[in-house]
Short mmCIF file of C-alpha atoms in Angstrom, two decimals:
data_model
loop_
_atom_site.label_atom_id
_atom_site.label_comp_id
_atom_site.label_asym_id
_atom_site.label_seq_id
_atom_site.Cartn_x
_atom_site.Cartn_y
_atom_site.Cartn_z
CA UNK A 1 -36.64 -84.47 49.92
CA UNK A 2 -33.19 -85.48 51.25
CA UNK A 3 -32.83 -84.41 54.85
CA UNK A 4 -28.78 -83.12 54.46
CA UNK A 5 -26.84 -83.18 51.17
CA UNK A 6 -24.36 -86.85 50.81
CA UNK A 7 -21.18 -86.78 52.12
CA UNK A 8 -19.57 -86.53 55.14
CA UNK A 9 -20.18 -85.29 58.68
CA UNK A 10 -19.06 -81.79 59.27
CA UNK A 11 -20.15 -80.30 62.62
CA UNK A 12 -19.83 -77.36 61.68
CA UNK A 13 -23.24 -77.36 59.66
CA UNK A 14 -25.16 -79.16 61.95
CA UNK A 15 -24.39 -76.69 64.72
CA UNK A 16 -25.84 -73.97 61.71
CA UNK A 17 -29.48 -75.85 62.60
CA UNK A 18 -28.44 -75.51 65.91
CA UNK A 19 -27.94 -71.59 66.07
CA UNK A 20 -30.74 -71.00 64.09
CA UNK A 21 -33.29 -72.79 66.47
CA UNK A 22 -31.52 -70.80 69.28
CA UNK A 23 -31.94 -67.63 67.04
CA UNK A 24 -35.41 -68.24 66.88
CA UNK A 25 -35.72 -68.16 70.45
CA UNK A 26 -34.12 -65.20 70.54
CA UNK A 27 -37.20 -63.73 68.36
CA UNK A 28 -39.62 -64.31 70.63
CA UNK A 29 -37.80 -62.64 73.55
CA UNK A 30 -37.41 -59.72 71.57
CA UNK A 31 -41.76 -59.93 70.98
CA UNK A 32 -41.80 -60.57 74.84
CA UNK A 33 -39.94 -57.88 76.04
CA UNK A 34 -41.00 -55.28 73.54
CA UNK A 35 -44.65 -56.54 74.85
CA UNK A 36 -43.63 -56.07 78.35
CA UNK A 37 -41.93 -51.95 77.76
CA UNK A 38 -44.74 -51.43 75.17
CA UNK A 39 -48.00 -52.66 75.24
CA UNK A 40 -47.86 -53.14 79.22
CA UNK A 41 -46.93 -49.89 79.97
CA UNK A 42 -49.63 -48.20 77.01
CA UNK A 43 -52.42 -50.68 78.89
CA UNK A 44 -52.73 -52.68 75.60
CA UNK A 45 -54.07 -55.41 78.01
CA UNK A 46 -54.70 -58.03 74.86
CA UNK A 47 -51.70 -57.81 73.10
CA UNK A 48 -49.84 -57.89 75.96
CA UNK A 49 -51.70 -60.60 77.04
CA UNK A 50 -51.30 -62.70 73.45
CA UNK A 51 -47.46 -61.58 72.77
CA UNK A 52 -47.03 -63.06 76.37
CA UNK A 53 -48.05 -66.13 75.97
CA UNK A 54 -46.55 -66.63 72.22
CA UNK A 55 -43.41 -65.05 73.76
CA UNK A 56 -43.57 -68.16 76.51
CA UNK A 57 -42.03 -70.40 74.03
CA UNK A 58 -38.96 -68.71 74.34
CA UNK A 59 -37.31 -69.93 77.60
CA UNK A 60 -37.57 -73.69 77.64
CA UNK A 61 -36.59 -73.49 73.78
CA UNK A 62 -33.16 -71.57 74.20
CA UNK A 63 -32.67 -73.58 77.68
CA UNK A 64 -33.36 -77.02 75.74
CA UNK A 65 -30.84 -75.40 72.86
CA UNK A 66 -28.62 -74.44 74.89
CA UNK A 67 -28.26 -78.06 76.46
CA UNK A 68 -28.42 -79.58 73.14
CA UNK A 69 -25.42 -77.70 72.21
CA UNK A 70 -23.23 -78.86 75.25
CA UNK A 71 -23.98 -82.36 74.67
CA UNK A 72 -23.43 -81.90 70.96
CA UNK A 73 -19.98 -80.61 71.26
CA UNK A 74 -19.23 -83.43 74.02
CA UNK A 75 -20.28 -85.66 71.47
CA UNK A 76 -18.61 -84.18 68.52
CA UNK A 77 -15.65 -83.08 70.02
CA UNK A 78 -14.94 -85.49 72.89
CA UNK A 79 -11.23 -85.43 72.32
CA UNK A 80 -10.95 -82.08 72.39
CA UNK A 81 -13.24 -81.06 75.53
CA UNK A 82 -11.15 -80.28 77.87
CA UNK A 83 -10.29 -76.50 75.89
CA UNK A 84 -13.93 -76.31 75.13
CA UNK A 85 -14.89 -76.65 79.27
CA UNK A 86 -12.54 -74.06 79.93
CA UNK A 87 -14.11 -71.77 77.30
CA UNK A 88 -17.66 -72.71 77.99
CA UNK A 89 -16.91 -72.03 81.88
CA UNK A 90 -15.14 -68.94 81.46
CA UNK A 91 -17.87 -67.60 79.67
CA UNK A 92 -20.16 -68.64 82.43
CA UNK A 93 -18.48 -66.45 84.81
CA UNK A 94 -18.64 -63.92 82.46
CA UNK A 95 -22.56 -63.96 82.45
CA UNK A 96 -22.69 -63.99 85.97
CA UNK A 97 -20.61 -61.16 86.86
CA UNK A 98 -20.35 -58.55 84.31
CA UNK A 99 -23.18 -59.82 82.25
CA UNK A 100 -25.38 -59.31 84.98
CA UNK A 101 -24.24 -55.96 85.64
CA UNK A 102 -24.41 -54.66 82.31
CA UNK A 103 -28.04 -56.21 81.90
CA UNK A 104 -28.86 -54.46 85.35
CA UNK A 105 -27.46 -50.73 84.06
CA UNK A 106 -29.98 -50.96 81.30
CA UNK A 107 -32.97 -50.99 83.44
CA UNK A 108 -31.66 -48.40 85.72
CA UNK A 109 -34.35 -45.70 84.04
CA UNK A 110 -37.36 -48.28 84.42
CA UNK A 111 -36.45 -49.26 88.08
CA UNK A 112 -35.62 -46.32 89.41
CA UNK A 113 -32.10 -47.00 90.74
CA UNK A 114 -29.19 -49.30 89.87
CA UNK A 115 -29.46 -50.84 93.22
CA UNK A 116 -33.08 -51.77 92.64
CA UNK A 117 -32.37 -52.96 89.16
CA UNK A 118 -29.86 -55.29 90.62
CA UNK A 119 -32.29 -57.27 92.44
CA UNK A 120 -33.01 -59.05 89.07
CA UNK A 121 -32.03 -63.02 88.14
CA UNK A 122 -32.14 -62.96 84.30
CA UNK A 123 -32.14 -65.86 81.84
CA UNK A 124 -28.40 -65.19 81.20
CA UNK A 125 -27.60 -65.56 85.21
CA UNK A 126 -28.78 -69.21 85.31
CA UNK A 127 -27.44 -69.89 81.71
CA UNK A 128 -23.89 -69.11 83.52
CA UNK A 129 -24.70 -71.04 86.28
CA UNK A 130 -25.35 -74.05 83.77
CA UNK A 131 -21.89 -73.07 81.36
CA UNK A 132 -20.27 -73.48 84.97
CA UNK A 133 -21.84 -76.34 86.38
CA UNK A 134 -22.49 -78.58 82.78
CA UNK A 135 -19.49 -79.03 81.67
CA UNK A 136 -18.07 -80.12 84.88
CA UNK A 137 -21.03 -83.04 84.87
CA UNK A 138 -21.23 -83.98 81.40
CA UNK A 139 -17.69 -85.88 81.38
CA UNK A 140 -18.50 -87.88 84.26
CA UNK A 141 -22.00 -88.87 84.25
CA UNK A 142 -23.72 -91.10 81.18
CA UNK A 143 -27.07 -89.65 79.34
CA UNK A 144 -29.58 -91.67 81.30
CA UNK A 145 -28.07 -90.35 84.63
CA UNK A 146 -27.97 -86.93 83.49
CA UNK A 147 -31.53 -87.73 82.07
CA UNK A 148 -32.41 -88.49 85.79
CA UNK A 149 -30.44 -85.86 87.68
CA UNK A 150 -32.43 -83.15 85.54
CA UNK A 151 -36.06 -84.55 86.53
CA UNK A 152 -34.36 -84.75 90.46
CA UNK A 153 -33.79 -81.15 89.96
CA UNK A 154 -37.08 -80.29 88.52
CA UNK A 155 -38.92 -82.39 91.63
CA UNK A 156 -36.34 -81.08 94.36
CA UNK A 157 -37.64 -77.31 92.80
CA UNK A 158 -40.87 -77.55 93.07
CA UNK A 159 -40.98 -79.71 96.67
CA UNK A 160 -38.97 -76.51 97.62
CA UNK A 161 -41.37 -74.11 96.11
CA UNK A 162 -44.18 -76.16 98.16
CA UNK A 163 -42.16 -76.69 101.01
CA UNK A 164 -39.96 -74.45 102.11
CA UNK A 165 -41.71 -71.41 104.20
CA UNK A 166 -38.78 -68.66 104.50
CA UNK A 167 -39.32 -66.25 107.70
CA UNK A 168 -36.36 -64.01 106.94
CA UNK A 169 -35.48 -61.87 103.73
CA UNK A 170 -31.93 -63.47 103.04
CA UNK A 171 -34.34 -66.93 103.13
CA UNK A 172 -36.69 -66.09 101.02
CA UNK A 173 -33.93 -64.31 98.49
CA UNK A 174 -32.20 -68.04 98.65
CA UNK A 175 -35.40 -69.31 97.71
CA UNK A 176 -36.04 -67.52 95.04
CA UNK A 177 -32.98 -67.67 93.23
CA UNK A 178 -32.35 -71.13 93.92
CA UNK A 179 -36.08 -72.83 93.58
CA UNK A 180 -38.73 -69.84 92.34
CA UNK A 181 -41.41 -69.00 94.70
CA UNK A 182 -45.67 -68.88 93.50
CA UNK A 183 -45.45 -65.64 95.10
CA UNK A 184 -46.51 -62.29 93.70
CA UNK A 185 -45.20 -58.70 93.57
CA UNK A 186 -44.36 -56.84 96.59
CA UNK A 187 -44.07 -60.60 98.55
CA UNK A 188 -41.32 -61.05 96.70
CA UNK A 189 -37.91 -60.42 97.87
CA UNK A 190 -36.73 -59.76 94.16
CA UNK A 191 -37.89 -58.18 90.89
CA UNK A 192 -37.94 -60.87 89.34
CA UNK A 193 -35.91 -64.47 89.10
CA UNK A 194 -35.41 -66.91 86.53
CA UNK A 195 -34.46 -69.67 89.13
CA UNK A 196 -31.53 -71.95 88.87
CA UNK A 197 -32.24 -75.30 89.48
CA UNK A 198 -35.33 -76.09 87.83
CA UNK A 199 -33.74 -74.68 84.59
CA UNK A 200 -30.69 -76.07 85.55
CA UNK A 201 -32.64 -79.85 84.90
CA UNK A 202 -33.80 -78.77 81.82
CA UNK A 203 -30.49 -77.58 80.53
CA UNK A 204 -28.72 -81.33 82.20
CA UNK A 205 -31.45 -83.23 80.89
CA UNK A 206 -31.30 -81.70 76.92
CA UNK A 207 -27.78 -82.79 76.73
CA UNK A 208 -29.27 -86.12 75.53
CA UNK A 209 -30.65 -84.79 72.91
CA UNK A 210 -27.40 -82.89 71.83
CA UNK A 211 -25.31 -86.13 72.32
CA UNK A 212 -27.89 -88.23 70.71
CA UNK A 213 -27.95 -86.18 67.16
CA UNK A 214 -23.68 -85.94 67.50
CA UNK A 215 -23.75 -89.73 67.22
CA UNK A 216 -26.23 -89.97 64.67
CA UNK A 217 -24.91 -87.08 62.62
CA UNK A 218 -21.51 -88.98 62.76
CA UNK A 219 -22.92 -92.13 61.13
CA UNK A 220 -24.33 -89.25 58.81
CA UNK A 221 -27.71 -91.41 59.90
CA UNK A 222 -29.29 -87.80 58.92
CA UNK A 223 -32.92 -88.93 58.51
CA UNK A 224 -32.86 -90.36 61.95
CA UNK A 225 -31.74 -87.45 63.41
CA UNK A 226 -35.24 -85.66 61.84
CA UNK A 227 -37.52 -88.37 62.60
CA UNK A 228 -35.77 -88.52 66.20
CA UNK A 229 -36.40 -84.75 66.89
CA UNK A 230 -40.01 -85.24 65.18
CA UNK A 231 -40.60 -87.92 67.33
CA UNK A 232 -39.67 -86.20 70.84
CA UNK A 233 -41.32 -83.34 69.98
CA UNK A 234 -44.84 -84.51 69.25
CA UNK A 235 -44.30 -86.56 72.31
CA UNK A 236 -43.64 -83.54 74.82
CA UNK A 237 -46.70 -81.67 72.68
CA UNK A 238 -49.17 -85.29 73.49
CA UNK A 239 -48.00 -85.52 76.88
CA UNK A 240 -48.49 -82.43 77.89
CA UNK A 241 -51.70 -82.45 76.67
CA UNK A 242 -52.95 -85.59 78.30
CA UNK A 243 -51.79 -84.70 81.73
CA UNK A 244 -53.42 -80.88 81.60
CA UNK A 245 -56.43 -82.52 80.34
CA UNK A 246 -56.06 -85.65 83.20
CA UNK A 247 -55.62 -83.09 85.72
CA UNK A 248 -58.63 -81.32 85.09
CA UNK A 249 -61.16 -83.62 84.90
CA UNK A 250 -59.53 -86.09 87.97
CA UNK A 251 -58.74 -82.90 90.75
CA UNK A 252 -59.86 -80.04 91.99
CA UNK A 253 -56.87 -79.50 94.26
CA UNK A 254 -55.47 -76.12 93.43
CA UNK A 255 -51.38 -77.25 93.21
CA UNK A 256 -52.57 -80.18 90.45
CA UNK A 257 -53.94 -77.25 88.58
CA UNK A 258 -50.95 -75.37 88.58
CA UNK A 259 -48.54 -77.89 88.35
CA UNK A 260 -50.65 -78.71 84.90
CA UNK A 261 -51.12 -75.57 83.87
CA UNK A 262 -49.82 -74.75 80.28
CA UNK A 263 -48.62 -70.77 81.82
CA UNK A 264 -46.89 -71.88 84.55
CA UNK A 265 -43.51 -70.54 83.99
CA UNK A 266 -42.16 -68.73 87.32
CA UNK A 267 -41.13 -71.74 88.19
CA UNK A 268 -41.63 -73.79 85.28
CA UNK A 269 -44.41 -76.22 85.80
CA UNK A 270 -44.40 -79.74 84.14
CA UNK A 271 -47.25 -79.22 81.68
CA UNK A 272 -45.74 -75.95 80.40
CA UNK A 273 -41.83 -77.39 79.75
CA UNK A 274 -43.59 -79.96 78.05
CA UNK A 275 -45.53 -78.09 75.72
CA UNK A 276 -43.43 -75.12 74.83
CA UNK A 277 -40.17 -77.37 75.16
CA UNK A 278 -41.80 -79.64 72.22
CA UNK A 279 -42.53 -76.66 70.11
CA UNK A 280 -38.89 -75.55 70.39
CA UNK A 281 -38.03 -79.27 69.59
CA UNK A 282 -40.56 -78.95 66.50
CA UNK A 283 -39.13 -76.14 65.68
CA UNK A 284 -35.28 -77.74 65.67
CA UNK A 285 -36.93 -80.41 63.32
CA UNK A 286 -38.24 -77.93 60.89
CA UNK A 287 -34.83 -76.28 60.53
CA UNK A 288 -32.78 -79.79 60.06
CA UNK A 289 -35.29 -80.65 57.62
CA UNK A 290 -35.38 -77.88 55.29
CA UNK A 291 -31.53 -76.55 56.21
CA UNK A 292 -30.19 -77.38 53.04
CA UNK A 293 -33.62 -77.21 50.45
CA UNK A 294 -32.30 -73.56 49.92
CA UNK A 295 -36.26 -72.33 50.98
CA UNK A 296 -35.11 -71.08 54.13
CA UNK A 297 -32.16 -69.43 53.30
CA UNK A 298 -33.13 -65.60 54.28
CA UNK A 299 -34.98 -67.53 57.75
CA UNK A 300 -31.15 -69.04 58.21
CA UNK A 301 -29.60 -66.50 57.70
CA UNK A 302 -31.31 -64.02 60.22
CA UNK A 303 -31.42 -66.76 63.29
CA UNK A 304 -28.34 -67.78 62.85
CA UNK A 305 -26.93 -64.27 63.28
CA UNK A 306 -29.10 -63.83 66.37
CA UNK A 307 -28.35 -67.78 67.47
CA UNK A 308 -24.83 -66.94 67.21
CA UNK A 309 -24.70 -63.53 68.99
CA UNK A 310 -27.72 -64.16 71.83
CA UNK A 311 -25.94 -63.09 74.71
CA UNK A 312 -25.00 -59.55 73.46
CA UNK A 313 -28.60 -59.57 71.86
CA UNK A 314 -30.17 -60.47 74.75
CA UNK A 315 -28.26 -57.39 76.54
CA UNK A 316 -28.42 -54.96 73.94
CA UNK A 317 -32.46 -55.49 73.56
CA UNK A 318 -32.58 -54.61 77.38
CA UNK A 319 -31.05 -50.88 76.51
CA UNK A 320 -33.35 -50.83 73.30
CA UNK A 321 -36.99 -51.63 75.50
CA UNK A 322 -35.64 -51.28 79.19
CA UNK A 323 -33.81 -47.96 78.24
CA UNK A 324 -34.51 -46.34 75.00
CA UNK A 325 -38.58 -46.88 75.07
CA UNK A 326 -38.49 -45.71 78.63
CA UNK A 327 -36.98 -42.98 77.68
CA UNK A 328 -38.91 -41.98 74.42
CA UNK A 329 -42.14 -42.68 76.57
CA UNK A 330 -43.52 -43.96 72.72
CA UNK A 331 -47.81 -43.53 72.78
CA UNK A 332 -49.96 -46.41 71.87
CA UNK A 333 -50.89 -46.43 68.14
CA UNK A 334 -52.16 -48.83 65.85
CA UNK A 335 -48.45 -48.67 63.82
CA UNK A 336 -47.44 -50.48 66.55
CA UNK A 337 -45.78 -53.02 64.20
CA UNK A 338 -43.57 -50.29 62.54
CA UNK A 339 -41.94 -49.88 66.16
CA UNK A 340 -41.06 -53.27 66.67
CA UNK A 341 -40.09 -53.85 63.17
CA UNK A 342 -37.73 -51.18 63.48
CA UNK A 343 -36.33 -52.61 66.76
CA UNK A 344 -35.49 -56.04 65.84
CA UNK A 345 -34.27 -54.31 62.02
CA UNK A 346 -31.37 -51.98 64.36
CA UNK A 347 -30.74 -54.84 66.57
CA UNK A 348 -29.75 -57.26 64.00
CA UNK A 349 -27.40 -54.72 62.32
CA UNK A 350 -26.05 -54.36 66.11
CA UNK A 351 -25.69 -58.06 66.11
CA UNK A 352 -23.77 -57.86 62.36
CA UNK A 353 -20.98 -56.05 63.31
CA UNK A 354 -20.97 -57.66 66.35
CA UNK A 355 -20.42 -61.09 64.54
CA UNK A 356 -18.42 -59.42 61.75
CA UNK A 357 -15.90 -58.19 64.35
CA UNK A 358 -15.61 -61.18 66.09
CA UNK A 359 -16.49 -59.85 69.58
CA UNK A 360 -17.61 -62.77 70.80
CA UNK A 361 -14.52 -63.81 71.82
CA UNK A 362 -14.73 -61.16 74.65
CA UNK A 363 -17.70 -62.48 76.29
CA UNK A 364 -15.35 -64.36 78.76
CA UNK A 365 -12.93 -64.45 81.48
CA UNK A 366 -9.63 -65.22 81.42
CA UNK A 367 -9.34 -67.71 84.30
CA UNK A 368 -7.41 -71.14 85.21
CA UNK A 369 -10.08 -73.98 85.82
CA UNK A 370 -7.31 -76.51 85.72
#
């Protein structure tokens, strides 16, 4: 099977692949979150406990995406950048300020008060941070640099996380937003953080990836850009493997187990980026490889709609679990899939007329970066 129809490179349909693999992250935060306001609050300890870690691959997937993208369009569109940067940074602000409040206002009811649900640092916050800070980087530095400054960050995180023994609350608030903290519930100074630097090497580092396929796709060298995602993948899956399985049989030192340790996400441990990251990179393979077969055409079709609107998805499935759930105060049953079918069925519609309308283009600020 050819891996893209002949002819020439269009970026516009390799960004489709693109969208779709972000779309399927997407999926599993809905699974995550409607574990987390369903089964959690019912006690359904096992579900909760499986959707959790299936919904795990979600982060370092849309992170690794969302990287891929910016390095894509640097690639793709290098002569054109500069309008991009503005666009992509805009929209960064936009994430940061009234993304972030609008997220917060949805889980007002769960939290009590919209002061309380303020003290939250969602996906979307660092993803602005990155939309900010990315573009800014990516015309200055080469691949390999940016390669290296994202495993600096990831190292600088965690020697922080280890390190760095706050005694006041602003201290330990900087901590967590900037580097995660092992910490649990009330000795944190926050609800919860997704922190920014770790995540922030992630996102630098994936531009490779992004840049990488723009060239190939450009020489429309399309079966190296499969065997080239294949490849990377499998290799995160094997190494990840072989260090968790290195680490437990060579140490009994309790930070080697949890810097190898497959679940640890808050802050993202080695072991786990390169597990779940590979399966979001597996995942990017399967859609380039069957994109244009035709035998995923309903599959496209519904992640690309979700790839393409995931910010307003990602805050309108915080008012349909955080909110609406809370509200309805919905009993445990057995139909349990009904409820979440019928969730991610009124979401997408959201997300239709959301797309149809064109509203993305208000997910921004209006601002002069020049």
């Amino acid at each position: 099977m050819s891996v893209a129809p002949p002819g020439q490179f269009t970026p516009s349909r390799r960004i489709r692949s693109i969208d779709a693999a972000r779309g399927t992250a997407m999926f599993f935060v809905l699974l995550s979150h409607f574990s987390d306001h369903y089964f959690a609050l019912n006690g359904a300890t096992r579900l909760h406990k499986i959707s959790y870690i299936i919904g795990m691959l979600a982060s370092p997937t849309f992170m690794i995406i969302s990287g891929t993208m910016l390095g894509f369009l640097y690639q793709t569109r290098r002569q054109k950048f500069g309008p991009i940067k503005n666009r992509l940074m805009e929209r960064g602000f936009f994430f940061l300020v009234i993304g972030h409040l609008l997220t917060s206002l949805a889980l007002t009811g769960a939290d009590g008060s919209f002061t309380r649900a303020l003290a939250y640092v969602f996906i979307t916050d660092t993803i602005g941070v990155c939309l900010i800070m990315g573009p800014a980087i990516i015309g200055r530095t080469s691949p390999v640099l940016r390669i290296f400054l994202g495993l600096l960050a990831l190292f600088i995180s965690w020697a922080g996380c280890v390190l760095w023994i706050p005694h006041e609350l602003y201290e330990s608030t900087v901590k967590e937003i900037l580097v995660g903290s092992l910490a649990q519930g009330n000795a944190l100074a926050l609800n919860y953080v997704f922190p920014v630097l770790p995540w922030f090497g992630v996102y630098l580092a994936s531009t490779y990836i992004g840049e990488r396929i723009g060239k190939l796709a450009s020489e429309n060298r399309f079966q190296k850009i499969a065997c080239f995602l294949l490849r990377l993948g499998a290799g995160c899956i094997a190494t990840a493997v072989i260090v968790f399985a290195a680490a437990r049989a060579a140490s009994s030192s309790s930070w080697c187990h949890v810097l190898a340790s497959p679940y640890q996400k808050s802050p993202p441990g080695p072991v786990y980026l390169l597990f779940y990251g590979g399966l979001g990179l597996l995942i990017l393979y399967f859609i380039f490889r069957h994109e244009s077969s035709g035998r995923i055409k309903f599959y496209l079709n519904i992640t690309c709609l979700l790839g393409q609107t995931s910010f307003f998805v990602f805050m309108l499935q915080y008012y349909v679990y955080g909110l609406f759930f809370h509200m309805c105060k919905l009993q445990y049953t057995a139909f349990w899939p009904i409820y979440f079918f019928a969730s991610v069925v009124a979401i997408l519609l959201c997300a239709r007329v959301w797309r149809s309308k064109g509203l993305n283009r208000y997910l921004s600020f209006r601002i002069n970066l020049s």
